[in-house]
Amino acid sequence: MRRSLAVLLLSTTLVATAGCSRNRDIPVELAPSRTTAIGVNSYLWRAAIDTLSFAPLVTADSNGGVIVTDWYANPNSPGERVKLTVSILDQDLRADALRVAASRQVNQNGQWVDAPVTAATVQKLEDIILTRARDIRRAAVGG
């Protein structure tokens, strides 16, 4: 009798408290920007890989969100080369979740010498990656 009374009280308590649950409507789907099996935003990742496809990759760490290219020389200007590093800092598709760093060298008398990179060049690369990421997301979401 004592055991059945305890079971009855326990079941009554569980039924009563189940109605008090605060998060009944827990979303079962993640926001499209969060649908990723990697550590960073998948749209930014794919857009960065696509954008940097012209240069050979040294490192592409999807969990850490870092892409590093090897030196790339444009065939139209062989006396100049660039090396790029893209860091994806967040899982959300936002402008501040992306950082691009560039190094540039010019060939002087057979030696590669560091040269400045304009801020506009880095900004343009960031804009290209962000635009591509938004296009990929738009295509994936269907609108």
mmCIF file of C-alpha atoms in Angstrom:
data_model
loop_
_atom_site.group_PDB
_atom_site.id
_atom_site.type_symbol
_atom_site.label_atom_id
_atom_site.label_comp_id
_atom_site.label_asym_id
_atom_site.label_seq_id
_atom_site.Cartn_x
_atom_site.Cartn_y
_atom_site.Cartn_z
ATOM 1 C CA MET A 1 0.000 0.000 0.000
ATOM 2 C CA ARG A 2 2.810 2.367 0.892
ATOM 3 C CA ARG A 3 4.519 1.727 -2.461
ATOM 4 C CA SER A 4 1.374 2.361 -4.504
ATOM 5 C CA LEU A 5 0.751 5.585 -2.572
ATOM 6 C CA ALA A 6 4.284 6.762 -3.392
ATOM 7 C CA VAL A 7 3.822 5.912 -7.076
ATOM 8 C CA LEU A 8 0.485 7.715 -7.120
ATOM 9 C CA LEU A 9 1.990 10.840 -5.537
ATOM 10 C CA LEU A 10 4.956 10.787 -7.884
ATOM 11 C CA SER A 11 2.808 10.402 -10.995
ATOM 12 C CA THR A 12 0.440 13.155 -9.821
ATOM 13 C CA THR A 13 3.397 15.477 -9.247
ATOM 14 C CA LEU A 14 4.843 14.716 -12.691
ATOM 15 C CA VAL A 15 1.520 15.349 -14.434
ATOM 16 C CA ALA A 16 1.000 18.598 -12.535
ATOM 17 C CA THR A 17 4.497 19.939 -13.235
ATOM 18 C CA ALA A 18 4.462 18.934 -16.912
ATOM 19 C CA GLY A 19 1.868 21.626 -17.564
ATOM 20 C CA CYS A 20 4.150 24.242 -16.017
ATOM 21 C CA SER A 21 6.931 23.735 -18.517
ATOM 22 C CA ARG A 22 8.210 27.070 -19.817
ATOM 23 C CA ASN A 23 9.718 25.885 -23.113
ATOM 24 C CA ARG A 24 6.960 23.860 -24.658
ATOM 25 C CA ASP A 25 7.640 25.271 -28.109
ATOM 26 C CA ILE A 26 11.282 24.336 -28.451
ATOM 27 C CA PRO A 27 12.311 24.868 -32.069
ATOM 28 C CA VAL A 28 13.303 21.645 -33.765
ATOM 29 C CA GLU A 29 15.062 23.382 -36.651
ATOM 30 C CA LEU A 30 18.073 25.617 -36.488
ATOM 31 C CA ALA A 31 18.270 28.927 -38.254
ATOM 32 C CA PRO A 32 19.752 28.530 -41.753
ATOM 33 C CA SER A 33 22.903 30.355 -40.712
ATOM 34 C CA ARG A 34 23.479 27.756 -38.001
ATOM 35 C CA THR A 35 22.988 24.628 -40.107
ATOM 36 C CA THR A 36 26.566 23.519 -40.130
ATOM 37 C CA ALA A 37 28.592 20.459 -39.292
ATOM 38 C CA ILE A 38 31.713 22.584 -39.107
ATOM 39 C CA GLY A 39 32.813 25.061 -36.472
ATOM 40 C CA VAL A 40 31.988 28.184 -38.468
ATOM 41 C CA ASN A 41 29.266 29.541 -40.733
ATOM 42 C CA SER A 42 29.031 27.165 -43.663
ATOM 43 C CA TYR A 43 27.956 29.857 -46.133
ATOM 44 C CA LEU A 44 30.964 32.030 -45.310
ATOM 45 C CA TRP A 45 33.218 28.972 -45.467
ATOM 46 C CA ARG A 46 31.997 27.899 -48.912
ATOM 47 C CA ALA A 47 32.098 31.466 -50.216
ATOM 48 C CA ALA A 48 35.675 31.935 -48.998
ATOM 49 C CA ILE A 49 36.796 28.642 -50.554
ATOM 50 C CA ASP A 50 35.085 29.598 -53.836
ATOM 51 C CA THR A 51 36.565 33.101 -53.825
ATOM 52 C CA LEU A 52 40.105 31.891 -53.105
ATOM 53 C CA SER A 53 39.944 29.023 -55.610
ATOM 54 C CA PHE A 54 42.350 30.866 -57.933
ATOM 55 C CA ALA A 55 45.245 30.357 -55.477
ATOM 56 C CA PRO A 56 46.728 27.132 -54.098
ATOM 57 C CA LEU A 57 45.633 26.456 -50.523
ATOM 58 C CA VAL A 58 48.159 25.782 -47.767
ATOM 59 C CA THR A 59 45.639 25.318 -44.962
ATOM 60 C CA ALA A 60 41.867 24.968 -44.846
ATOM 61 C CA ASP A 61 40.674 24.289 -41.292
ATOM 62 C CA SER A 62 36.875 24.274 -41.238
ATOM 63 C CA ASN A 63 36.648 23.789 -37.474
ATOM 64 C CA GLY A 64 38.921 26.722 -36.708
ATOM 65 C CA GLY A 65 37.662 28.743 -39.667
ATOM 66 C CA VAL A 66 41.062 29.561 -41.154
ATOM 67 C CA ILE A 67 42.019 29.427 -44.821
ATOM 68 C CA VAL A 68 45.576 30.251 -45.881
ATOM 69 C CA THR A 69 46.715 30.383 -49.492
ATOM 70 C CA ASP A 70 50.197 29.910 -50.822
ATOM 71 C CA TRP A 71 51.852 32.717 -52.734
ATOM 72 C CA TYR A 72 49.979 33.462 -55.956
ATOM 73 C CA ALA A 73 51.363 35.411 -58.884
ATOM 74 C CA ASN A 74 48.937 36.650 -61.492
ATOM 75 C CA PRO A 75 50.179 35.575 -64.954
ATOM 76 C CA ASN A 76 49.544 39.147 -66.170
ATOM 77 C CA SER A 77 51.934 40.606 -63.567
ATOM 78 C CA PRO A 78 54.561 37.957 -62.698
ATOM 79 C CA GLY A 79 56.686 40.437 -60.716
ATOM 80 C CA GLU A 80 54.112 40.606 -57.948
ATOM 81 C CA ARG A 81 52.596 37.943 -55.698
ATOM 82 C CA VAL A 82 50.045 37.793 -52.883
ATOM 83 C CA LYS A 83 49.279 35.492 -49.987
ATOM 84 C CA LEU A 84 45.862 35.569 -48.297
ATOM 85 C CA THR A 85 44.514 34.486 -44.934
ATOM 86 C CA VAL A 86 40.781 34.353 -44.323
ATOM 87 C CA SER A 87 39.447 33.892 -40.798
ATOM 88 C CA ILE A 88 35.802 33.114 -40.140
ATOM 89 C CA LEU A 89 35.111 34.102 -36.567
ATOM 90 C CA ASP A 90 31.506 33.105 -35.911
ATOM 91 C CA GLN A 91 28.697 30.743 -36.852
ATOM 92 C CA ASP A 92 26.429 33.585 -37.940
ATOM 93 C CA LEU A 93 26.391 35.093 -41.406
ATOM 94 C CA ARG A 94 27.488 38.606 -40.469
ATOM 95 C CA ALA A 95 30.046 41.035 -41.847
ATOM 96 C CA ASP A 96 32.012 41.085 -38.602
ATOM 97 C CA ALA A 97 32.327 37.290 -38.675
ATOM 98 C CA LEU A 98 34.883 37.539 -41.484
ATOM 99 C CA ARG A 99 38.437 38.844 -41.507
ATOM 100 C CA VAL A 100 40.801 38.897 -44.489
ATOM 101 C CA ALA A 101 44.528 39.560 -44.238
ATOM 102 C CA ALA A 102 46.789 39.921 -47.260
ATOM 103 C CA SER A 103 50.532 39.967 -47.802
ATOM 104 C CA ARG A 104 52.068 41.272 -51.004
ATOM 105 C CA GLN A 105 55.566 41.008 -52.395
ATOM 106 C CA VAL A 106 57.227 42.434 -55.475
ATOM 107 C CA ASN A 107 60.243 41.061 -57.263
ATOM 108 C CA GLN A 108 63.201 43.450 -57.176
ATOM 109 C CA ASN A 109 66.444 42.237 -58.763
ATOM 110 C CA GLY A 110 65.465 38.587 -58.276
ATOM 111 C CA GLN A 111 64.488 38.999 -54.621
ATOM 112 C CA TRP A 112 60.954 39.060 -53.262
ATOM 113 C CA VAL A 113 60.472 42.180 -51.152
ATOM 114 C CA ASP A 114 57.456 42.943 -48.964
ATOM 115 C CA ALA A 115 55.170 45.635 -50.330
ATOM 116 C CA PRO A 116 52.123 47.341 -48.839
ATOM 117 C CA VAL A 117 48.593 46.119 -49.462
ATOM 118 C CA THR A 118 45.904 48.751 -49.743
ATOM 119 C CA ALA A 119 43.006 48.541 -47.312
ATOM 120 C CA ALA A 120 40.647 48.787 -50.279
ATOM 121 C CA THR A 121 41.984 45.483 -51.634
ATOM 122 C CA VAL A 122 41.277 43.659 -48.383
ATOM 123 C CA GLN A 123 37.845 45.315 -48.113
ATOM 124 C CA LYS A 124 37.004 44.309 -51.678
ATOM 125 C CA LEU A 125 37.878 40.671 -50.948
ATOM 126 C CA GLU A 126 35.706 40.723 -47.823
ATOM 127 C CA ASP A 127 32.827 42.201 -49.830
ATOM 128 C CA ILE A 128 33.186 39.536 -52.535
ATOM 129 C CA ILE A 129 33.136 36.730 -49.949
ATOM 130 C CA LEU A 130 30.149 38.208 -48.092
ATOM 131 C CA THR A 131 28.173 38.710 -51.299
ATOM 132 C CA ARG A 132 28.933 35.148 -52.405
ATOM 133 C CA ALA A 133 27.910 33.811 -48.967
ATOM 134 C CA ARG A 134 24.592 35.639 -49.150
ATOM 135 C CA ASP A 135 24.001 34.251 -52.657
ATOM 136 C CA ILE A 136 24.734 30.702 -51.475
ATOM 137 C CA ARG A 137 22.384 31.147 -48.490
ATOM 138 C CA ARG A 138 19.649 32.601 -50.704
ATOM 139 C CA ALA A 139 19.937 29.606 -53.053
ATOM 140 C CA ALA A 140 19.911 27.142 -50.136
ATOM 141 C CA VAL A 141 16.896 28.708 -48.428
ATOM 142 C CA GLY A 142 15.072 28.976 -51.735
ATOM 143 C CA GLY A 143 14.345 32.630 -52.015
#
